[in-house]
Coordinates of C-alpha atoms in Angstrom, one line a residue:
Chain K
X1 CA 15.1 -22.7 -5.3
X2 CA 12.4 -20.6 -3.9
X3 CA 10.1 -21.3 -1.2
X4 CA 7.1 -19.9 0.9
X5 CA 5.9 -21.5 3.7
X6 CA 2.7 -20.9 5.6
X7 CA 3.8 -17.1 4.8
X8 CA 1.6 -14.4 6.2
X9 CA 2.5 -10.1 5.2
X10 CA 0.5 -7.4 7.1
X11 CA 0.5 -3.7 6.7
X12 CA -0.8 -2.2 9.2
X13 CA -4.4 -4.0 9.7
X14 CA -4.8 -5.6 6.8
X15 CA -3.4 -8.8 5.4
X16 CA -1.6 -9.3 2.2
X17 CA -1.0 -12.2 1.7
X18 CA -2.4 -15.8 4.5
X19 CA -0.7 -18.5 5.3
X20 CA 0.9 -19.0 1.7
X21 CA 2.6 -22.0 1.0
X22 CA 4.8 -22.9 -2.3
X23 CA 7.8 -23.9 -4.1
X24 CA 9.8 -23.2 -7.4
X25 CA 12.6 -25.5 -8.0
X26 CA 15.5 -25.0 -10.1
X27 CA 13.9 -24.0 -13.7
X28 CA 10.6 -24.5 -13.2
X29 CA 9.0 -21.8 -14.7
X30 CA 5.5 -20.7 -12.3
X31 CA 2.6 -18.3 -12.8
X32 CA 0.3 -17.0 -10.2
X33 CA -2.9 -15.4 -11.3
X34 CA -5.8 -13.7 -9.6
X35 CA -8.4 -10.4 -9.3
X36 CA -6.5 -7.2 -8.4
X37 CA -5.5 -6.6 -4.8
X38 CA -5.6 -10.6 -4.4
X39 CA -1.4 -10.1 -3.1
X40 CA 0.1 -11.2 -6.6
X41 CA 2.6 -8.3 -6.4
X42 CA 3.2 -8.2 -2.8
X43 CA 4.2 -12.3 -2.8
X44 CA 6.5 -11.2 -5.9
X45 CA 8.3 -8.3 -4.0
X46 CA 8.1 -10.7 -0.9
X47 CA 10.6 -13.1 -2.4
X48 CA 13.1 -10.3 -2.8
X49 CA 12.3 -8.8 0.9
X50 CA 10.5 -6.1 0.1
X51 CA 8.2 -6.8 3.1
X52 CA 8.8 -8.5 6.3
X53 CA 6.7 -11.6 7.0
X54 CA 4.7 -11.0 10.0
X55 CA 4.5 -15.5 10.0
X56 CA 5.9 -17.9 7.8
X57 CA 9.6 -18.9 6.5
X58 CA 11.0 -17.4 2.7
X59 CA 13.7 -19.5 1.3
X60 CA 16.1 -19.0 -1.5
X61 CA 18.3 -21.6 -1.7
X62 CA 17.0 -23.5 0.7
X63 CA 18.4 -20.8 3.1
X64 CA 15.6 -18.4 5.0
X65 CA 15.6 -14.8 3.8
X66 CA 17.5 -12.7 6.5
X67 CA 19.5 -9.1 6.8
X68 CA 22.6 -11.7 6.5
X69 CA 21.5 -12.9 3.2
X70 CA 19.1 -10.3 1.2
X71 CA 21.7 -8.3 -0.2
X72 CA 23.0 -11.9 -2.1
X73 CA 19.4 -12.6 -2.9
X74 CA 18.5 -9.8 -4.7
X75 CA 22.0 -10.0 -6.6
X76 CA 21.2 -13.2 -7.1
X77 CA 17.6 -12.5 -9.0
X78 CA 16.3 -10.9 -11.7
X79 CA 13.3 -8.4 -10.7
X80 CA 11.2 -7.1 -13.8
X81 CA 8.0 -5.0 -12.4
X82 CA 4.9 -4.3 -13.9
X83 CA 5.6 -0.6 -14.6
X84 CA 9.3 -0.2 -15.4
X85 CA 11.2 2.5 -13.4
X86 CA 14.6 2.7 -15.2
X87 CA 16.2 4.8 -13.1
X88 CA 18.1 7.2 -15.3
X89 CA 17.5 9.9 -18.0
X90 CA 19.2 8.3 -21.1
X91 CA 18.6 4.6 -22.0
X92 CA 21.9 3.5 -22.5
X93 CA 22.2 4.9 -18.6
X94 CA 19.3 2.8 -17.3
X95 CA 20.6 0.0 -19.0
X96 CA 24.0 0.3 -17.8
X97 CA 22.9 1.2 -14.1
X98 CA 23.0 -2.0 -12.4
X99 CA 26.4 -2.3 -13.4
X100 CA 27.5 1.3 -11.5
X101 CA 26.5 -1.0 -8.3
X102 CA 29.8 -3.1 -6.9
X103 CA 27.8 -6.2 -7.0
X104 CA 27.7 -5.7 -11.1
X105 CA 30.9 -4.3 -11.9
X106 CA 32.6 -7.1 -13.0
X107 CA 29.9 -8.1 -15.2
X108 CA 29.7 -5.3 -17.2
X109 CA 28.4 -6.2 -20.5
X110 CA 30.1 -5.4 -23.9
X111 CA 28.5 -3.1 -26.2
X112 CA 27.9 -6.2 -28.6
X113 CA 26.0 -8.1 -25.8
X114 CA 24.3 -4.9 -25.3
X115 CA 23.2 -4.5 -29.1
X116 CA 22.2 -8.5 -29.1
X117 CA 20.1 -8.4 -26.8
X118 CA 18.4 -4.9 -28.0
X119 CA 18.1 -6.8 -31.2
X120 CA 16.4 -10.2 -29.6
X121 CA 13.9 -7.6 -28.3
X122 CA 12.9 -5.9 -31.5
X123 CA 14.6 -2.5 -30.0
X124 CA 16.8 -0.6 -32.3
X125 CA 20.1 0.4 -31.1
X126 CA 19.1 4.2 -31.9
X127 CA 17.4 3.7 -29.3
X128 CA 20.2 3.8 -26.2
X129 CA 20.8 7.9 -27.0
X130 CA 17.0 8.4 -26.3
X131 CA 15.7 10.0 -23.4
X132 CA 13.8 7.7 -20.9
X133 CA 11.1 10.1 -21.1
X134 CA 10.2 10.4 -24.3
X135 CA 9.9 6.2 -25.4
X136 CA 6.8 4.6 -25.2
X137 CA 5.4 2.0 -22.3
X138 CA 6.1 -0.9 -24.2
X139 CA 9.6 0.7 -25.3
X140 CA 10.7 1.2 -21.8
X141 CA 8.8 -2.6 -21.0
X142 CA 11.7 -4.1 -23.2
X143 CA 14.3 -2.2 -21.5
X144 CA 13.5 -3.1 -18.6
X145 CA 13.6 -7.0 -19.6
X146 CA 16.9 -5.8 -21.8
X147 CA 18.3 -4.6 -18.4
X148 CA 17.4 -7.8 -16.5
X149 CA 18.7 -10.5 -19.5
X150 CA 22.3 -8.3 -19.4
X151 CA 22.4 -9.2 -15.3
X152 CA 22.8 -12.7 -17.0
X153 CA 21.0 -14.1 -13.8
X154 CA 19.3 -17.3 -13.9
X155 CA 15.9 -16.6 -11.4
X156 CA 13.9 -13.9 -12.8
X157 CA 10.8 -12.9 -10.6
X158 CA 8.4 -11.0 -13.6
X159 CA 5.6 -9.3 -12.9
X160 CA 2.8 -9.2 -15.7
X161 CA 5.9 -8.3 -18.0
X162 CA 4.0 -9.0 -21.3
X163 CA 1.5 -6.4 -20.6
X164 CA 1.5 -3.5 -22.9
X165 CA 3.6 -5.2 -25.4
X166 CA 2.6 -5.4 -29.4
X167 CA 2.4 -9.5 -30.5
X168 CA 5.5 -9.1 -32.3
X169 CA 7.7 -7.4 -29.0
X170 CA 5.5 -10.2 -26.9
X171 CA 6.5 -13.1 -29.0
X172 CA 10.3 -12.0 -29.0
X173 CA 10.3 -11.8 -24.9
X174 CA 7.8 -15.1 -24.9
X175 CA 11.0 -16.9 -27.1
X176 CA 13.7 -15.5 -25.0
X177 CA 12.1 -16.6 -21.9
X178 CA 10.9 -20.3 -23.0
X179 CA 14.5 -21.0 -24.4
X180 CA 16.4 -20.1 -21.5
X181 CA 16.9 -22.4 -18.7
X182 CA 16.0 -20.3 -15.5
X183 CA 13.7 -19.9 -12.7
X184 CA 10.7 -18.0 -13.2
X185 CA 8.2 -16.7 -10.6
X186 CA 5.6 -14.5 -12.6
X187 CA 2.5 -13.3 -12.1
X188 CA 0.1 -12.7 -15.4
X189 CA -3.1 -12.8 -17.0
X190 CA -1.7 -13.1 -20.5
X191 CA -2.8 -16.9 -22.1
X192 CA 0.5 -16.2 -24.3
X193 CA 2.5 -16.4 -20.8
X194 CA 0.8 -19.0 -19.7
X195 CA 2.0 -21.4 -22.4
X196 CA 5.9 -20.6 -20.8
X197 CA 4.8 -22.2 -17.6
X198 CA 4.4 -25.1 -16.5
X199 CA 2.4 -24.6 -12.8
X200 CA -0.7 -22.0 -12.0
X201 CA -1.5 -20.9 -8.6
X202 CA -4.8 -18.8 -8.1
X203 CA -4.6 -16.3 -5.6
X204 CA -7.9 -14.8 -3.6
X205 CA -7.7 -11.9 -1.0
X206 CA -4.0 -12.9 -0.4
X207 CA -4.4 -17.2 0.1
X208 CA -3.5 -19.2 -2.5
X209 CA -7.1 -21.1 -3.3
X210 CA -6.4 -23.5 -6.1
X211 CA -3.3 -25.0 -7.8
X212 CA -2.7 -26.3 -11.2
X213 CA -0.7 -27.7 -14.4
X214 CA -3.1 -26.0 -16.5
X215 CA -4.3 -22.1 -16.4
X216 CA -7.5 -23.3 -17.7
X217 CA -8.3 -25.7 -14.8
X218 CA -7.2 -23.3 -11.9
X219 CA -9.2 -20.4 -13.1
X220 CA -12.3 -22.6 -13.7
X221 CA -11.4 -24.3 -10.2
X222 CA -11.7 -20.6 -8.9
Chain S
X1 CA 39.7 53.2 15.3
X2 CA 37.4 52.0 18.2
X3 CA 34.2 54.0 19.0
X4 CA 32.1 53.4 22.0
X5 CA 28.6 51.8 21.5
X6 CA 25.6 54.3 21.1
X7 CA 22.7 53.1 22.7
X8 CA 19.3 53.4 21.8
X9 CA 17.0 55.2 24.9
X10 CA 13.9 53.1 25.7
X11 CA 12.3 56.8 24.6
X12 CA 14.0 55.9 21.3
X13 CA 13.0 52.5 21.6
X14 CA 9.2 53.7 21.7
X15 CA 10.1 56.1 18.9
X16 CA 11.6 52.7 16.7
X17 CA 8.2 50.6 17.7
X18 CA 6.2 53.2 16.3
X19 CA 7.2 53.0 13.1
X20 CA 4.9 49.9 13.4
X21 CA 2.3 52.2 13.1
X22 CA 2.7 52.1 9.5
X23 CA 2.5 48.4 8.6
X24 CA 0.1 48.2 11.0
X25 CA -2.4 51.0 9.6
X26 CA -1.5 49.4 5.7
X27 CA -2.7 45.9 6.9
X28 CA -6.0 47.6 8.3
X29 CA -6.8 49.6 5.6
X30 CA -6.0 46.5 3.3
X31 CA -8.0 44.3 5.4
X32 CA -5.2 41.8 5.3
X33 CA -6.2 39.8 7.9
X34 CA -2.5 39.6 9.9
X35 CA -2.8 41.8 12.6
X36 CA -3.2 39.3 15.4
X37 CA -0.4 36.8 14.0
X38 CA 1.5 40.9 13.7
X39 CA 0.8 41.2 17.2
X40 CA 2.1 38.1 18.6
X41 CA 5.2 38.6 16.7
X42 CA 6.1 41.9 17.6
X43 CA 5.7 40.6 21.5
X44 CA 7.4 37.1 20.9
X45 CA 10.3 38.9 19.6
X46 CA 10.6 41.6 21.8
X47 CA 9.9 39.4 25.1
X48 CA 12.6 36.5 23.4
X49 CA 15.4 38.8 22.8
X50 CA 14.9 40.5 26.1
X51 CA 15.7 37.0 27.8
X52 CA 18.3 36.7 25.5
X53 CA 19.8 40.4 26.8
X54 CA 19.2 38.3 30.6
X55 CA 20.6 34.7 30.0
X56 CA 23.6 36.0 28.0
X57 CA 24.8 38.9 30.5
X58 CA 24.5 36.1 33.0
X59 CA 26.7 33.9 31.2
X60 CA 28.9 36.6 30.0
X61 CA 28.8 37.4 33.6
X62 CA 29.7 33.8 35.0
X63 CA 32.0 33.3 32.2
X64 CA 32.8 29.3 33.0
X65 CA 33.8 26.8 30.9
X66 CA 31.1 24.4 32.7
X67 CA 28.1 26.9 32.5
X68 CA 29.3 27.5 28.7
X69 CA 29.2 23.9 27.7
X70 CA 25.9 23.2 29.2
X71 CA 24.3 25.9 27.6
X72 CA 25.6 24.8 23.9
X73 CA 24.5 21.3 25.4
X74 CA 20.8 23.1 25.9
X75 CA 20.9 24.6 22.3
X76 CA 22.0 21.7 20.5
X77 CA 19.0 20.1 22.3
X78 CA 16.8 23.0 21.1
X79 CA 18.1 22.3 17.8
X80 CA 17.9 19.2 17.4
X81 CA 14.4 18.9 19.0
X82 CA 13.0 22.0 16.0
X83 CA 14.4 20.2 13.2
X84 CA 12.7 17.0 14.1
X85 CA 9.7 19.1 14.3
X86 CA 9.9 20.5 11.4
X87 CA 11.1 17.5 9.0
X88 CA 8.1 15.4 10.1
X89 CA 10.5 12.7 11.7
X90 CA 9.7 11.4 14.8
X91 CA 11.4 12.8 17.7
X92 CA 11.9 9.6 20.1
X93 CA 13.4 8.0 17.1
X94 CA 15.8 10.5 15.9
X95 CA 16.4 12.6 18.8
X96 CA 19.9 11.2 20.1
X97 CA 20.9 10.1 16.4
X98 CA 20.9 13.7 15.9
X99 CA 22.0 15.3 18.7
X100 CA 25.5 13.2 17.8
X101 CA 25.9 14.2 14.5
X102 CA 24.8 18.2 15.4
X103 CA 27.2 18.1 18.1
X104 CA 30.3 16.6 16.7
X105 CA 29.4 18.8 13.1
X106 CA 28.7 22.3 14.7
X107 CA 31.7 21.6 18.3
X108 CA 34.6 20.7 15.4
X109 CA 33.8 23.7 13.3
X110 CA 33.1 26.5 16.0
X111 CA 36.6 24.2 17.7
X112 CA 38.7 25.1 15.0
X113 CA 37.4 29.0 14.8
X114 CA 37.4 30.1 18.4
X115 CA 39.9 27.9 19.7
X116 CA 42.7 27.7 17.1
X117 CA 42.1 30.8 15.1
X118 CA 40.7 33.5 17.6
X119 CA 41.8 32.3 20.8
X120 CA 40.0 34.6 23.1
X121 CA 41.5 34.9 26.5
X122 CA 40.2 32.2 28.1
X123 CA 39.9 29.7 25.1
X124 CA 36.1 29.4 26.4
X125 CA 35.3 33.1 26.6
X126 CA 31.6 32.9 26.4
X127 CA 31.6 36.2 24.4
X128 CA 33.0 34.4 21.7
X129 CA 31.9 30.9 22.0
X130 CA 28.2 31.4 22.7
X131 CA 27.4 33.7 19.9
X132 CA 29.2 31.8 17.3
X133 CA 28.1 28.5 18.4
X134 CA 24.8 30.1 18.2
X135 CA 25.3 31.3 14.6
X136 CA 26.7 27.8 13.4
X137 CA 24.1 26.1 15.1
X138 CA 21.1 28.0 13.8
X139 CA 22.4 27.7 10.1
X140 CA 23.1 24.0 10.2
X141 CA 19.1 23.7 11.9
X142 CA 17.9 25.0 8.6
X143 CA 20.2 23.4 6.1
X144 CA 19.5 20.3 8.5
X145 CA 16.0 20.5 8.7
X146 CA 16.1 20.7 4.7
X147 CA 18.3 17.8 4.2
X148 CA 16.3 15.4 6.3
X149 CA 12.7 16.3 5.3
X150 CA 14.0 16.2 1.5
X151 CA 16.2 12.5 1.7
X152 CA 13.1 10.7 3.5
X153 CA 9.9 12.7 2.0
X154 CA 12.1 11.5 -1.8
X155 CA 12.6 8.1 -0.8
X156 CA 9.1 7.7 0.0
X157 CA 7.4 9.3 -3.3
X158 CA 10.2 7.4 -5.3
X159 CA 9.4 4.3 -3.2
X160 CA 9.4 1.8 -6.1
X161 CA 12.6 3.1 -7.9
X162 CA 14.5 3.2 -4.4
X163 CA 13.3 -0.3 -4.8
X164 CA 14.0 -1.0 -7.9
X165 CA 18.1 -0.1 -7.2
X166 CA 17.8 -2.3 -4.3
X167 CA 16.1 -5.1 -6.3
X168 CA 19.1 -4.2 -9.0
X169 CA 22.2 -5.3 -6.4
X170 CA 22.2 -2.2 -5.0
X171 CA 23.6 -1.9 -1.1
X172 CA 21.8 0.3 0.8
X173 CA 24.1 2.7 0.7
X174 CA 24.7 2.6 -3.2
X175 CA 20.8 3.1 -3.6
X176 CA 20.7 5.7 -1.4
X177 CA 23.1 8.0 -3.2
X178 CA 20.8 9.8 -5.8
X179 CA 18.6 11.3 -2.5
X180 CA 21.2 11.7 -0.5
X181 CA 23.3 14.0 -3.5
X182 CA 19.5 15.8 -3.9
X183 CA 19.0 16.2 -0.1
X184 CA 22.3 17.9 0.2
X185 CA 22.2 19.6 -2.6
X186 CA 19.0 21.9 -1.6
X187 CA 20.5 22.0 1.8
X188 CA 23.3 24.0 0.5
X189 CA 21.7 26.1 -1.9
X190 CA 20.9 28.4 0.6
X191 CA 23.9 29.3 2.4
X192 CA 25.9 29.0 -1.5
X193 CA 23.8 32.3 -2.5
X194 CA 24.2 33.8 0.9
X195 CA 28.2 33.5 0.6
X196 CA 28.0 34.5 -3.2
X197 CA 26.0 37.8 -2.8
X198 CA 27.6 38.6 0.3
X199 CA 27.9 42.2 0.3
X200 CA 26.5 42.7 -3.0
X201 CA 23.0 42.2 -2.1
X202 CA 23.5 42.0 1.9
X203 CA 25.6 43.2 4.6
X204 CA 25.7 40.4 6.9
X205 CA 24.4 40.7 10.8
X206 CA 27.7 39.7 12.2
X207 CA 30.0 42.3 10.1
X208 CA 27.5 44.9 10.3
X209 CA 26.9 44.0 14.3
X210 CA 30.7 44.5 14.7
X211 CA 31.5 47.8 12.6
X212 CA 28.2 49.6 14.7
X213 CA 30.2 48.3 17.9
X214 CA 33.1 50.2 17.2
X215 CA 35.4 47.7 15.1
X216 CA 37.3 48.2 12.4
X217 CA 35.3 47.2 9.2
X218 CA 38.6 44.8 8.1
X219 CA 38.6 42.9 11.0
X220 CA 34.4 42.8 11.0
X221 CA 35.2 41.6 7.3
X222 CA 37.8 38.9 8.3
X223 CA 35.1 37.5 11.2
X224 CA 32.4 37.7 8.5
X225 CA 34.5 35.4 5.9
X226 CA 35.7 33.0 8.9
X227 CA 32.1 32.4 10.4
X228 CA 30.7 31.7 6.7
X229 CA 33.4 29.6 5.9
X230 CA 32.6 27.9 9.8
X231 CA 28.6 27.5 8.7
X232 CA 29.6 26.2 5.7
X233 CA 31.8 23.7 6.6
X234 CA 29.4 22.6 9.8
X235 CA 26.3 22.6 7.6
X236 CA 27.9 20.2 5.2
X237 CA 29.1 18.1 8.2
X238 CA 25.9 17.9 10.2
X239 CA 23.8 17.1 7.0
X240 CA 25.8 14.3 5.9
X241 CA 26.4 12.8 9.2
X242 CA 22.6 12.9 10.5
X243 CA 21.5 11.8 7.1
X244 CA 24.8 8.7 7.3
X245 CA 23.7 8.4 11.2
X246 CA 19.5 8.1 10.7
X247 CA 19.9 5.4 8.0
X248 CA 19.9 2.1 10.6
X249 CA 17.0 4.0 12.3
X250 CA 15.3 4.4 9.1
X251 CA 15.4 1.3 7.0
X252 CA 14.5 -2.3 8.2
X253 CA 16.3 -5.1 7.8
X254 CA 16.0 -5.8 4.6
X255 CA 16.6 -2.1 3.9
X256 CA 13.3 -1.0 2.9
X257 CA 12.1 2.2 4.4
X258 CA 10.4 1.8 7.5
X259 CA 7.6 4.2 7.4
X260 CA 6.5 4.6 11.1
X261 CA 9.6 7.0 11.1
X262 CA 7.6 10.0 10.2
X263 CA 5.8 11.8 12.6
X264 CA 1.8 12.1 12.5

């Protein structure tokens, strides 16, 4: 589904991420960890073309990322950062956003659907009249997962989404994840996560240094 | 109801710069620490326009529908080149992106006013088409130089939410729209309370220009309305198009913003 190989990003002098090399099939559900600065984020935003490769070969689909194919990449994945930016001043208007874009249009989702998937997230519906500004981090967290589950895509690309989340929002977005069968590229540090996913990669100064099936062993390997 | 012209004697003239006298002594007294940059203005100004008074009596002079091209051709150039300058974009990136969408803006406009509405006698009088090309042309350079600076110098703080519409499905030109309506809009702002105060709070240069030459005050008013109407129209023009024609400059292939596009 998605593949690095020997991938290398630069900005300007520095490197971001060396020679990194891995692959997420269809619903395998993977979790890279590391310090800060090690070039989590950057290999996230990498597989939807935020940055250019200066080496190396991205895949999606078995197809290399290009100008030709971006556009259907990133319509065909779900992004979730690790600071939400929802783009609009109401939260019924953030969630409905990606579906102003033609891509989304036809997919526009019923206010039901809407207030479902609210609910699976412990948000109340009240809460679609509120300004962006004025809910709280792990409020606008949910929406932001809320906004990416009503794109009904199947490859999500999360990063350290369960951060700032009480146990009881965690454990609702923890349950909506492990039951639905879909790709998942994340990067976290939260043990809860980690029991969603089923291979750890540990990344140092931008290479990937050790690989596992267990958190445990990689970050002891590390 | 045409008057001659009065001129102003150079005696006159020496009579007018001493009323600089006054600012000048205030700033002294004041201390305000001006006087040099007051200098150098007062001589740029005078020494500018007098070149002005040379190259334009040539060209009224010459009158030819060649010479009167190439020197729009030269200002557009000028134009282009200061509002580069002064939106922080690079110049050897931008500069013939630009200079097509300031010519084909600003030549449609001042087009439509001198040759189907005026018609001087020639079509290309350069009495007519140089200083209203000149007009046009230095309104859209500030609405332009507006528009550009604010679309990029936005895209750039809001870097992660440009990405994030991207990231949503967005085409580049769907995520573009929210700094492309803000660009615009501050662009306009300007020349929006210039039209709406027009001869509450100002009497514009052109109209006043015109009745002090002699003309009668309703035809100076019907210039006034068609050459704000003309800047209007041209500034909306040339900020959309060099905004619409900088974008496969600006943004790399996968239509993230490519920063080496600002100067410095």
């Amino acid at each position: 589904m998605i593949k690095f190989d020997n991938v290398t990003v630069r900005k300007k002098n520095h490197i971001l991420l060396a020679g990194v090399s891995f692959e997420a099939c269809r619903g395998e559900k993977i979790c890279f960890c590391g310090k800060s600065g090690s070039g989590k984020t950057t290999l996230l935003t990498t597989i939807v073309g935020a940055h250019i490769p200066a080496a190396g070969t991205v895949c999606f689909k078995n197809r290399p990322l290009s100008s030709k194919n971006i556009l259907s990449v990133r319509q065909s994945v779900s992004y979730i950062g690790q600071e939400p930016v929802l783009g609009a001043h109401r939260v019924l208007d953030a969630l409905m956003l990606p579906f102003t874009y033609r891509a989304n249009k036809h997919s526009t989702p019923p206010s039901e659907r809407i207030n479902g998937v609210l609910e699976q997230l412990h948000l109340d519906a009240a809460i679609l009249d509120k300004e962006t500004n004025v809910i709280s981090g792990g409020e606008k967290q949910r929406v932001a997962i809320a906004r990416a589950l009503l794109l009904g895509k199947t490859v999500f690309i999360a990063d350290e989404i369960t951060a700032g989340l009480d146990a009881q929002s965690k454990n609702a977005v923890l349950g909506l994840f492990r039951d639905a069968a879909c790709t998942i590229v994340s990067v976290s540090h939260d043990p809860a996560w980690f029991g969603l996913c089923s291979r750890f990669y540990f990344l140092d100064r931008g290479r990937i240094v050790s690989v596992s099936d267990t958190p445990g062993a990689v970050i002891k390997t590390s | 109801m045409l008057m001659e012209v009065m001129d102003i004697g150079y005696q006159h003239m020496l009579l007018i710069y001493g009323l600089l006298l006054i600012p000048l002594c205030i700033c002294y007294v004041l201390k305000i620490a001006v006087i040099k940059e007051f200098f150098t203005a007062v001589v740029r100004m005078s020494v500018q326009l007098a070149l002005v008074a040379l190259y334009l009596g040539f060209i009224f002079r010459i009158n030819s529908l060649w010479v009167n091209l190439l020197w729009i051709l030269f200002m557009i150039c000028i134009a282009d080149a200061s509002i580069l300058r002064s939106s922080g974009l690079r110049l050897s990136r931008f500069f013939p992106v630009l200079f097509a969408g300031i010519a084909v803006g600003t030549l449609l406009v001042v087009g439509v006013l001198v040759f189907l509405a005026v018609r001087p006698e020639p079509l290309y009088d350069a009495r007519y088409l140089i200083p209203v090309t000149g007009m046009v042309l230095g309104n859209c350079l500030r609405a332009n130089v507006i528009s550009l600076e604010r679309f990029y110098a936005t895209i750039r703080k809001n870097e992660k939410e440009f990405l994030t519409y991207l990231l949503m499905g967005a085409t580049l030109s769907e995520a573009i729209l929210p700094y492309l309506r803000e660009a615009l809009k501050a662009a306009l702002a300007p020349t929006i309370t210039t039209m709406a105060t027009l001869g509450l709070v100002s009497l514009p240069g052109m109209m006043t220009g015109q009745i002090l030459g002699g003309s009668d005050p309703a035809v100076a008013i019907k210039y006034q309305i068609a050459i704000m109407i003309a800047i209007f129209t041209a500034t909306v023009i040339t900020a959309a198009i060099n905004i619409g024609f900088s974008l496969r400059t600006s943004f790399n292939r996968y239509q993230v913003l490519d920063k080496s596009i600002f100067a410095g």
